[in-house]
Amino acid sequence: MPGRDGAPAVEVRDLTFRYPGASQDSLRGVDLTIEAGDFVAVVGGNGSGKTTLCKTFNGLVPHFWDGDISGRVKVAGRSTARRTVGEIAHDVGYVFQDFGNQLVRPTVLDDVAFGPLNFGLEDWEARTDAALRALEIDDVAGTHTWQLSGGQQHLTALAGALALAPSILVVDEPAAEVDPRRAAQVYEHLTRLNSQGVTVVVIEHHAELIARYARSVVLMDAGRVRWHLPVEEALARTADLADAHIPAPQVVALAQGLVPDVAAGRRRPPLTVEACAALLREAGRSEQPGAALLRTPDHPGDDGSPAPDAPRARNARSDVVARLDDVRYGYRTISGGKHTVLDGFDLTLRADERIALVGSNGAGKSTLLSLLSGLAVPETGTVEVDGRDTRSVSAAELSSQVCYLLQRPEEMFLTDSVRSDVAMHPVGRQVPDAEALVDQVLDRTRLTHLADRDGRLLSGGQQRRATLAVGLAMRPGLLLLDEPTSSLDLRSRDDVIEMLAALAEHIRCTVVATHDMHLVAEWADRVVVLDQGRVVADTDPATLFDSPDVLRRARLVPPQVTQVGHALGMNPLPLSVDEMSRRLAPLPTEELV
Amino acid sequence: MTTVDVATPDGTTSGAGSTTSRKRSGLDRMSVEWVKLELMRVAYATRGGFLARRDPRAVLGWYVLCALAPWFTYSTPILVALFVLALGCALAARIGPLLLGLFTLGLVGQAAYVLVLVLVLGGDTTALDGLLQISLKLGAVSLASMAAFVSLDPEKLSDGLQAMRAPAVLGFAISYGYRMVPLLIDEFHDIVDGHRLRGAPHRGHGFLGWRTIARIGRIAVQAFYPLFLNTAQRTRTTVEAMETRGFTSAGPSTAGRRLRLAHLRWSVGDTLLVVATAATIAAVYTFLPTS
């Protein structure tokens, strides 16, 4: 579906835009041409104007956001200035980052048919069917949208846009809230649509996804297009990307660290795991004997022994923080049936453990967290926290020992300022020196300067830090976090991981339910893999990433660096770029001693 | 997600179940989940019933007849008959235990307090008759409303209203409102839980449980601040998305309206329903004493 007369899909000339009431221009003289059939990734830091730019493609800017605008935007050869948002919608489909709120009808079928019906298209049924089938969600057509998983919701929003058969599809952060497998699924669908002639524009933080799927990259910086380059060239400009808080894909970082030609820019960096492994082999990089001893000093397994179960053996003697014994738990469904999530479930959490709870959606991770927090009590079996049966204490009493941080930070903001949210627990429980404690916690989470603002108005990364601060002020022995890194850009994510590591000394045991394998690799020392309410593996990250069966069953994708390590036959598998670079680098002689 | 005992103090259990004060059974949590599921079942007419199969316009017509009928008489026998008919329809429409329970509680509670008031203020038996009449009228109308709205899922309701030339925005608002209900219930729960876990701890019930009541009231009020702000944030995307999907403030195009309503079929059964209802009401008025 190319534009008329081979016109570019999108042509932006000298576009400047300022939101009503804003003190600065959001777009400043943007010039950009997107050819029909391209697969473009738009990248840039927060506030660089990515989303505003994309909203000019479908006319939301300036027709809905009626600010000061100059310059022009042509979509499929026609100027957007004199067309309505509704007219442009036939050319440009748009999927919002916050896709859940894009769904406005009760069932999937209704929602996908919403656009075609509103425009009065006689063939709305055929279009709806085609869109549902194209994304393989026709089997959930009759389901209520609030019952869908995040991934299915995203596909429904995408189908709603596709039902109008647009020639250009804009998707804002397709991978933000879904596990890696599902993100890949969405991208596979986009790739197929692209091969059928649809121009795809994505806003994306994940360099690895860009490397794998995009054909060209637009870097936005302070309201300008800094460059628009083919993907290999774009990803080689790691310094520019790092400025925009887009860390290079791990394969690029590895190649630049270990292959001088790539570092010097004489060679294109590899974009896939296979290419990277081949390049490293060719450069003669293989593990030096004894290099495994040089694993990150503060990392698990650092006791010198690469034995996979070392951390567990070490912890076996430590105190038990919580114990689940033969637990069964389920909930009722709307159809009146009962869905058992956990059955005959045993797990013991010990002091000084950093536990990652992984597994696909619906595997029972959140249920396990709410049982541990005492918000839910098991149907049969016992949950003990600090030696107390959760049935015998109320969740409120337990909150001095266990803190549960919800997945959506805005639900943790109960008052109108970060400071009073953090102070709520210590002040309510009349902790001596509550004020000093609050100040100290705010300082430690670097929130002092934001303490008087409403948590809802902070950026994603700041919101996560604020919820961590709330948790810290409760001074729990056991800290439970649900998806602490979801929908964060990579820099904020690293920030959260770093902060979690730094907090270890204040908390006896931390449990994180997550899809984020970087978090698992870089932070956890014990991984519990859940699948359909059962523990299918309970081990350390390196061993997990070396167990293909478990990975497949739980729909996990290891970080790239681990995959490269696997391809090079390293044992144990490396968990971070730093570690792998150290192990593959020529060894300085004094460290061999 | 949540526990349930919004309305009960920590540590003890809610009305749903257990007895000892230091043992939590898990029923408290289950009962709130139950209320939520029950609401959704009601909202989405999952139970069927005789009205659920009818065209939404016929159901709305039926409802108008039933809701107006009790207001034209002061005859106790007629009102009793209408009340019994409405109750029969409500049960046949399968309104479910939650609504029926709430309805009974409301009706009985109201009658009881008005009765106490009447007796304390020195009323006589004529007052009782008036009391019975107004209770019967309100009861009949409430039962008819429940029967109608339990049988109409939001889509049918908004289609029915649109078919009767109500503004498209009204129809949309109804179905969107229903869509938000489960999200809001979940979020409200999480927030109330947050207050219970992080707020000042519970310090006994106090005289007649006043402390507990005050605490519940305070939490319920405080929970609305985050709830409203979070909802306001959600709707930003919703409004933009609706614009891009052709639902502007003027509503969808006339062609869109025609397509959307094309599936509505007025059948013989629908005519029969409306005619039979009108005839029954007329019969009640004709054959029963009017005073």
XYZ file of N, CA and C in Angstrom, chain B residues 92-215:
372
model
N -37.768 -13.930 37.303
C -37.668 -14.584 35.996
C -36.514 -13.996 35.187
N -36.176 -12.736 35.466
C -35.052 -12.117 34.758
C -33.722 -12.484 35.410
N -33.771 -13.261 36.474
C -32.573 -13.752 37.187
C -31.666 -12.608 37.642
N -32.213 -11.815 38.548
C -31.396 -10.673 38.965
C -30.265 -11.065 39.907
N -30.310 -12.268 40.447
C -29.156 -12.724 41.227
C -29.246 -12.324 42.685
N -28.524 -13.053 43.543
C -28.643 -12.891 44.990
C -28.177 -11.529 45.509
N -27.173 -10.934 44.879
C -26.622 -9.692 45.422
C -27.661 -8.580 45.366
N -28.234 -8.355 44.175
C -29.200 -7.277 44.013
C -30.442 -7.537 44.849
N -30.889 -8.800 44.853
C -32.094 -9.125 45.609
C -31.857 -8.864 47.095
N -30.685 -9.265 47.564
C -30.351 -9.067 48.972
C -30.311 -7.584 49.319
N -29.634 -6.811 48.490
C -29.540 -5.370 48.741
C -30.924 -4.734 48.730
N -31.737 -5.179 47.771
C -33.081 -4.625 47.624
C -33.904 -4.893 48.884
N -33.884 -6.149 49.331
C -34.654 -6.506 50.516
C -34.182 -5.705 51.714
N -32.881 -5.639 51.855
C -32.302 -4.904 52.981
C -32.760 -3.452 52.938
N -32.698 -2.850 51.755
C -33.077 -1.454 51.609
C -34.543 -1.243 51.941
N -35.377 -2.104 51.378
C -36.822 -1.931 51.564
C -37.205 -2.117 53.028
N -36.722 -3.210 53.619
C -37.055 -3.507 55.007
C -36.480 -2.434 55.916
N -35.244 -2.057 55.663
C -34.586 -1.049 56.500
C -35.355 0.259 56.483
N -35.733 0.670 55.273
C -36.449 1.931 55.143
C -37.796 1.867 55.851
N -38.529 0.768 55.608
C -39.834 0.634 56.242
C -39.675 0.672 57.753
N -38.649 -0.004 58.254
C -38.466 -0.092 59.707
C -38.201 1.283 60.300
N -37.309 2.063 59.677
C -36.998 3.327 60.340
C -38.159 4.309 60.229
N -38.895 4.278 59.094
C -40.055 5.168 58.988
C -41.108 4.762 60.011
N -41.268 3.456 60.207
C -42.241 2.960 61.193
C -41.889 3.476 62.581
N -40.627 3.350 62.956
C -40.178 3.830 64.259
C -40.481 5.323 64.381
N -40.171 6.048 63.327
C -40.390 7.488 63.323
C -41.866 7.808 63.531
N -42.722 7.079 62.788
C -44.161 7.314 62.862
C -44.654 7.061 64.292
N -44.210 5.944 64.879
C -44.681 5.594 66.213
C -44.184 6.600 67.239
N -42.933 7.001 67.126
C -42.364 7.946 68.081
C -43.092 9.279 67.984
N -43.423 9.700 66.772
C -44.074 10.988 66.606
C -45.589 10.906 66.786
N -46.072 9.751 67.220
C -47.481 9.627 67.549
C -48.405 9.510 66.356
N -47.979 8.846 65.295
C -48.852 8.640 64.147
C -49.863 7.535 64.437
N -50.826 7.332 63.525
C -51.784 6.255 63.718
C -51.741 5.289 62.535
N -52.754 4.426 62.444
C -52.709 3.364 61.458
C -52.823 3.884 60.022
N -53.458 5.023 59.808
C -53.525 5.535 58.432
C -52.120 5.812 57.918
N -51.293 6.263 58.842
C -49.901 6.502 58.445
C -49.265 5.198 57.971
N -49.593 4.116 58.647
C -49.024 2.826 58.264
C -49.448 2.460 56.841
N -50.702 2.742 56.536
C -51.180 2.422 55.207
C -50.409 3.210 54.150
N -50.232 4.494 54.424
C -49.453 5.326 53.498
C -48.042 4.790 53.332
N -47.486 4.380 54.454
C -46.129 3.832 54.450
C -46.042 2.587 53.571
N -47.050 1.727 53.738
C -47.070 0.501 52.951
C -47.155 0.846 51.469
N -48.005 1.824 51.148
C -48.186 2.189 49.732
C -46.894 2.673 49.099
N -46.228 3.590 49.785
C -45.026 4.144 49.157
C -43.953 3.061 49.034
N -43.893 2.174 50.030
C -42.920 1.087 49.952
C -43.224 0.181 48.776
N -44.509 -0.104 48.564
C -44.892 -0.974 47.450
C -44.558 -0.310 46.112
N -44.847 0.990 46.013
C -44.560 1.698 44.760
C -43.068 1.660 44.463
N -42.283 2.096 45.469
C -40.832 2.126 45.252
C -40.318 0.724 44.964
N -40.853 -0.248 45.695
C -40.396 -1.629 45.512
C -40.684 -2.111 44.109
N -41.902 -1.856 43.614
C -42.263 -2.330 42.278
C -41.366 -1.685 41.227
N -41.155 -0.371 41.366
C -40.316 0.317 40.381
C -38.881 -0.206 40.451
N -38.369 -0.395 41.665
C -36.983 -0.884 41.791
C -36.838 -2.268 41.170
N -37.815 -3.119 41.449
C -37.723 -4.483 40.908
C -37.751 -4.451 39.383
N -38.640 -3.616 38.821
C -38.700 -3.527 37.359
C -37.380 -2.995 36.816
N -36.796 -1.988 37.485
C -35.518 -1.431 37.017
C -34.454 -2.507 37.031
N -34.409 -3.247 38.134
C -33.366 -4.276 38.216
C -33.560 -5.317 37.128
N -34.821 -5.735 36.940
C -35.081 -6.750 35.915
C -34.629 -6.247 34.550
N -34.944 -4.983 34.241
C -34.601 -4.450 32.923
C -33.091 -4.344 32.763
N -32.408 -3.793 33.759
C -30.993 -3.500 33.534
C -30.099 -4.710 33.725
N -30.601 -5.696 34.463
C -29.851 -6.941 34.541
C -29.919 -7.658 33.196
N -31.012 -7.442 32.483
C -31.197 -8.156 31.216
C -30.552 -7.459 30.032
N -30.192 -6.199 30.212
C -29.575 -5.463 29.108
C -28.096 -5.338 29.398
N -27.246 -5.953 28.576
C -25.841 -5.644 28.797
C -25.605 -4.244 28.229
N -24.487 -3.619 28.582
C -24.316 -2.215 28.203
C -24.450 -1.985 26.695
N -24.025 -2.973 25.908
C -24.111 -2.791 24.460
C -25.554 -2.727 24.003
N -26.369 -3.656 24.531
C -27.768 -3.663 24.126
C -28.451 -2.387 24.589
N -28.107 -1.973 25.801
C -28.730 -0.771 26.332
C -28.406 0.424 25.446
N -27.120 0.569 25.096
C -26.770 1.759 24.328
C -27.306 1.654 22.903
N -27.347 0.440 22.342
C -27.959 0.275 21.021
C -29.440 0.638 21.077
N -30.111 0.160 22.137
C -31.536 0.435 22.269
C -31.797 1.926 22.362
N -30.972 2.612 23.180
C -31.165 4.055 23.331
C -30.905 4.770 22.012
N -29.844 4.312 21.301
C -29.531 4.964 20.028
C -30.641 4.737 19.021
N -31.201 3.524 19.029
C -32.276 3.225 18.091
C -33.469 4.128 18.367
N -33.603 4.556 19.628
C -34.709 5.451 19.963
C -34.251 6.896 19.894
N -33.190 7.140 19.131
C -32.723 8.496 18.820
C -32.129 9.235 20.010
N -31.631 8.516 20.991
C -30.899 9.196 22.056
C -29.543 9.588 21.482
N -28.900 10.627 22.027
C -27.592 11.041 21.481
C -26.570 9.901 21.580
N -25.709 9.801 20.563
C -24.708 8.731 20.548
C -23.796 8.795 21.760
N -23.532 10.016 22.226
C -22.614 10.162 23.356
C -23.183 9.478 24.590
N -24.496 9.531 24.757
C -25.116 8.885 25.912
C -24.877 7.375 25.863
N -25.140 6.812 24.680
C -24.926 5.378 24.521
C -23.482 5.010 24.792
N -22.568 5.805 24.264
C -21.158 5.511 24.472
C -20.797 5.615 25.945
N -21.316 6.665 26.582
C -20.979 6.875 27.993
C -21.398 5.667 28.820
N -22.543 5.100 28.487
C -23.009 3.941 29.246
C -22.053 2.770 29.080
N -21.703 2.459 27.824
C -20.875 1.267 27.659
C -19.460 1.513 28.190
N -18.968 2.743 28.077
C -17.645 3.040 28.614
C -17.668 2.972 30.146
N -18.745 3.483 30.719
C -18.875 3.429 32.176
C -18.810 1.999 32.682
N -19.540 1.129 32.019
C -19.508 -0.278 32.403
C -18.108 -0.855 32.269
N -17.422 -0.464 31.200
C -16.083 -0.996 30.976
C -15.153 -0.614 32.117
N -15.360 0.588 32.660
C -14.451 1.066 33.699
C -14.739 0.431 35.061
N -15.948 -0.112 35.234
C -16.313 -0.606 36.566
C -15.307 -1.606 37.146
N -14.960 -2.675 36.421
C -14.030 -3.632 37.038
C -12.681 -3.003 37.350
N -12.206 -2.119 36.483
C -10.925 -1.461 36.749
C -11.000 -0.630 38.018
N -12.095 0.109 38.145
C -12.224 0.980 39.307
C -12.361 0.164 40.593
N -13.095 -0.935 40.526
C -13.242 -1.756 41.734
C -11.864 -2.266 42.168
N -11.111 -2.793 41.200
C -9.788 -3.320 41.527
C -8.899 -2.239 42.121
N -8.935 -1.086 41.482
C -8.047 -0.033 41.923
C -8.450 0.471 43.306
N -9.752 0.617 43.514
C -10.248 1.057 44.813
C -9.768 0.103 45.898
N -9.833 -1.187 45.588
C -9.363 -2.186 46.530
C -7.920 -2.046 46.887
N -7.105 -1.898 45.835
C -5.676 -1.777 46.075
C -5.389 -0.566 46.955
N -6.123 0.499 46.697
C -5.877 1.721 47.453
C -6.328 1.554 48.906
N -7.493 0.952 49.092
C -7.963 0.728 50.466
C -6.987 -0.183 51.195
N -6.499 -1.199 50.511
C -5.488 -2.071 51.117
C -4.256 -1.288 51.515
N -3.851 -0.401 50.637
C -2.692 0.436 50.933
C -2.914 1.204 52.225
N -4.092 1.767 52.381
C -4.400 2.495 53.608
C -4.359 1.575 54.817
N -4.900 0.378 54.660
C -4.923 -0.531 55.804
C -3.509 -0.933 56.191
N -2.666 -1.181 55.181
C -1.322 -1.656 55.478
C -0.424 -0.533 55.968
N -0.605 0.656 55.401
C 0.367 1.707 55.689
C -0.145 2.747 56.652
N -1.459 2.820 56.820
C -2.008 3.854 57.681
C -1.836 3.525 59.154
N -2.345 4.413 60.004
C -2.253 4.182 61.442
C -2.974 2.878 61.758
N -2.420 2.087 62.672
C -3.026 0.786 62.956
C -4.349 0.948 63.679
N -5.096 -0.104 63.624
C -6.409 -0.143 64.234
C -6.267 -0.224 65.746
N -7.034 0.610 66.481
C -6.931 0.556 67.955
C -8.267 0.198 68.569
N -8.688 -1.024 68.393
C -9.934 -1.465 69.024
C -11.150 -0.847 68.349
N -12.313 -1.354 68.732
C -13.530 -0.903 68.058
C -14.093 0.368 68.655
N -13.847 0.615 69.938
C -14.463 1.756 70.593
C -15.916 1.453 70.924
N -16.575 2.431 71.562
C -17.969 2.251 71.956
C -18.853 2.071 70.723
N -19.618 0.980 70.682
C -20.483 0.654 69.541
C -19.701 0.624 68.225
N -18.416 0.372 68.336
C -17.601 0.283 67.122
C -17.376 1.619 66.443
N -17.501 2.740 67.185
C -17.373 4.038 66.515
C -16.002 4.237 65.877
N -14.958 3.705 66.552
C -13.613 3.846 65.992
C -13.535 3.173 64.632
N -14.088 1.974 64.575
C -14.059 1.222 63.327
C -14.804 1.972 62.233
N -15.996 2.489 62.611
C -16.799 3.203 61.617
C -16.065 4.452 61.140
N -15.483 5.178 62.088
C -14.766 6.395 61.720
C -13.599 6.062 60.790
N -12.912 4.963 61.095
C -11.752 4.577 60.308
C -12.165 4.187 58.887
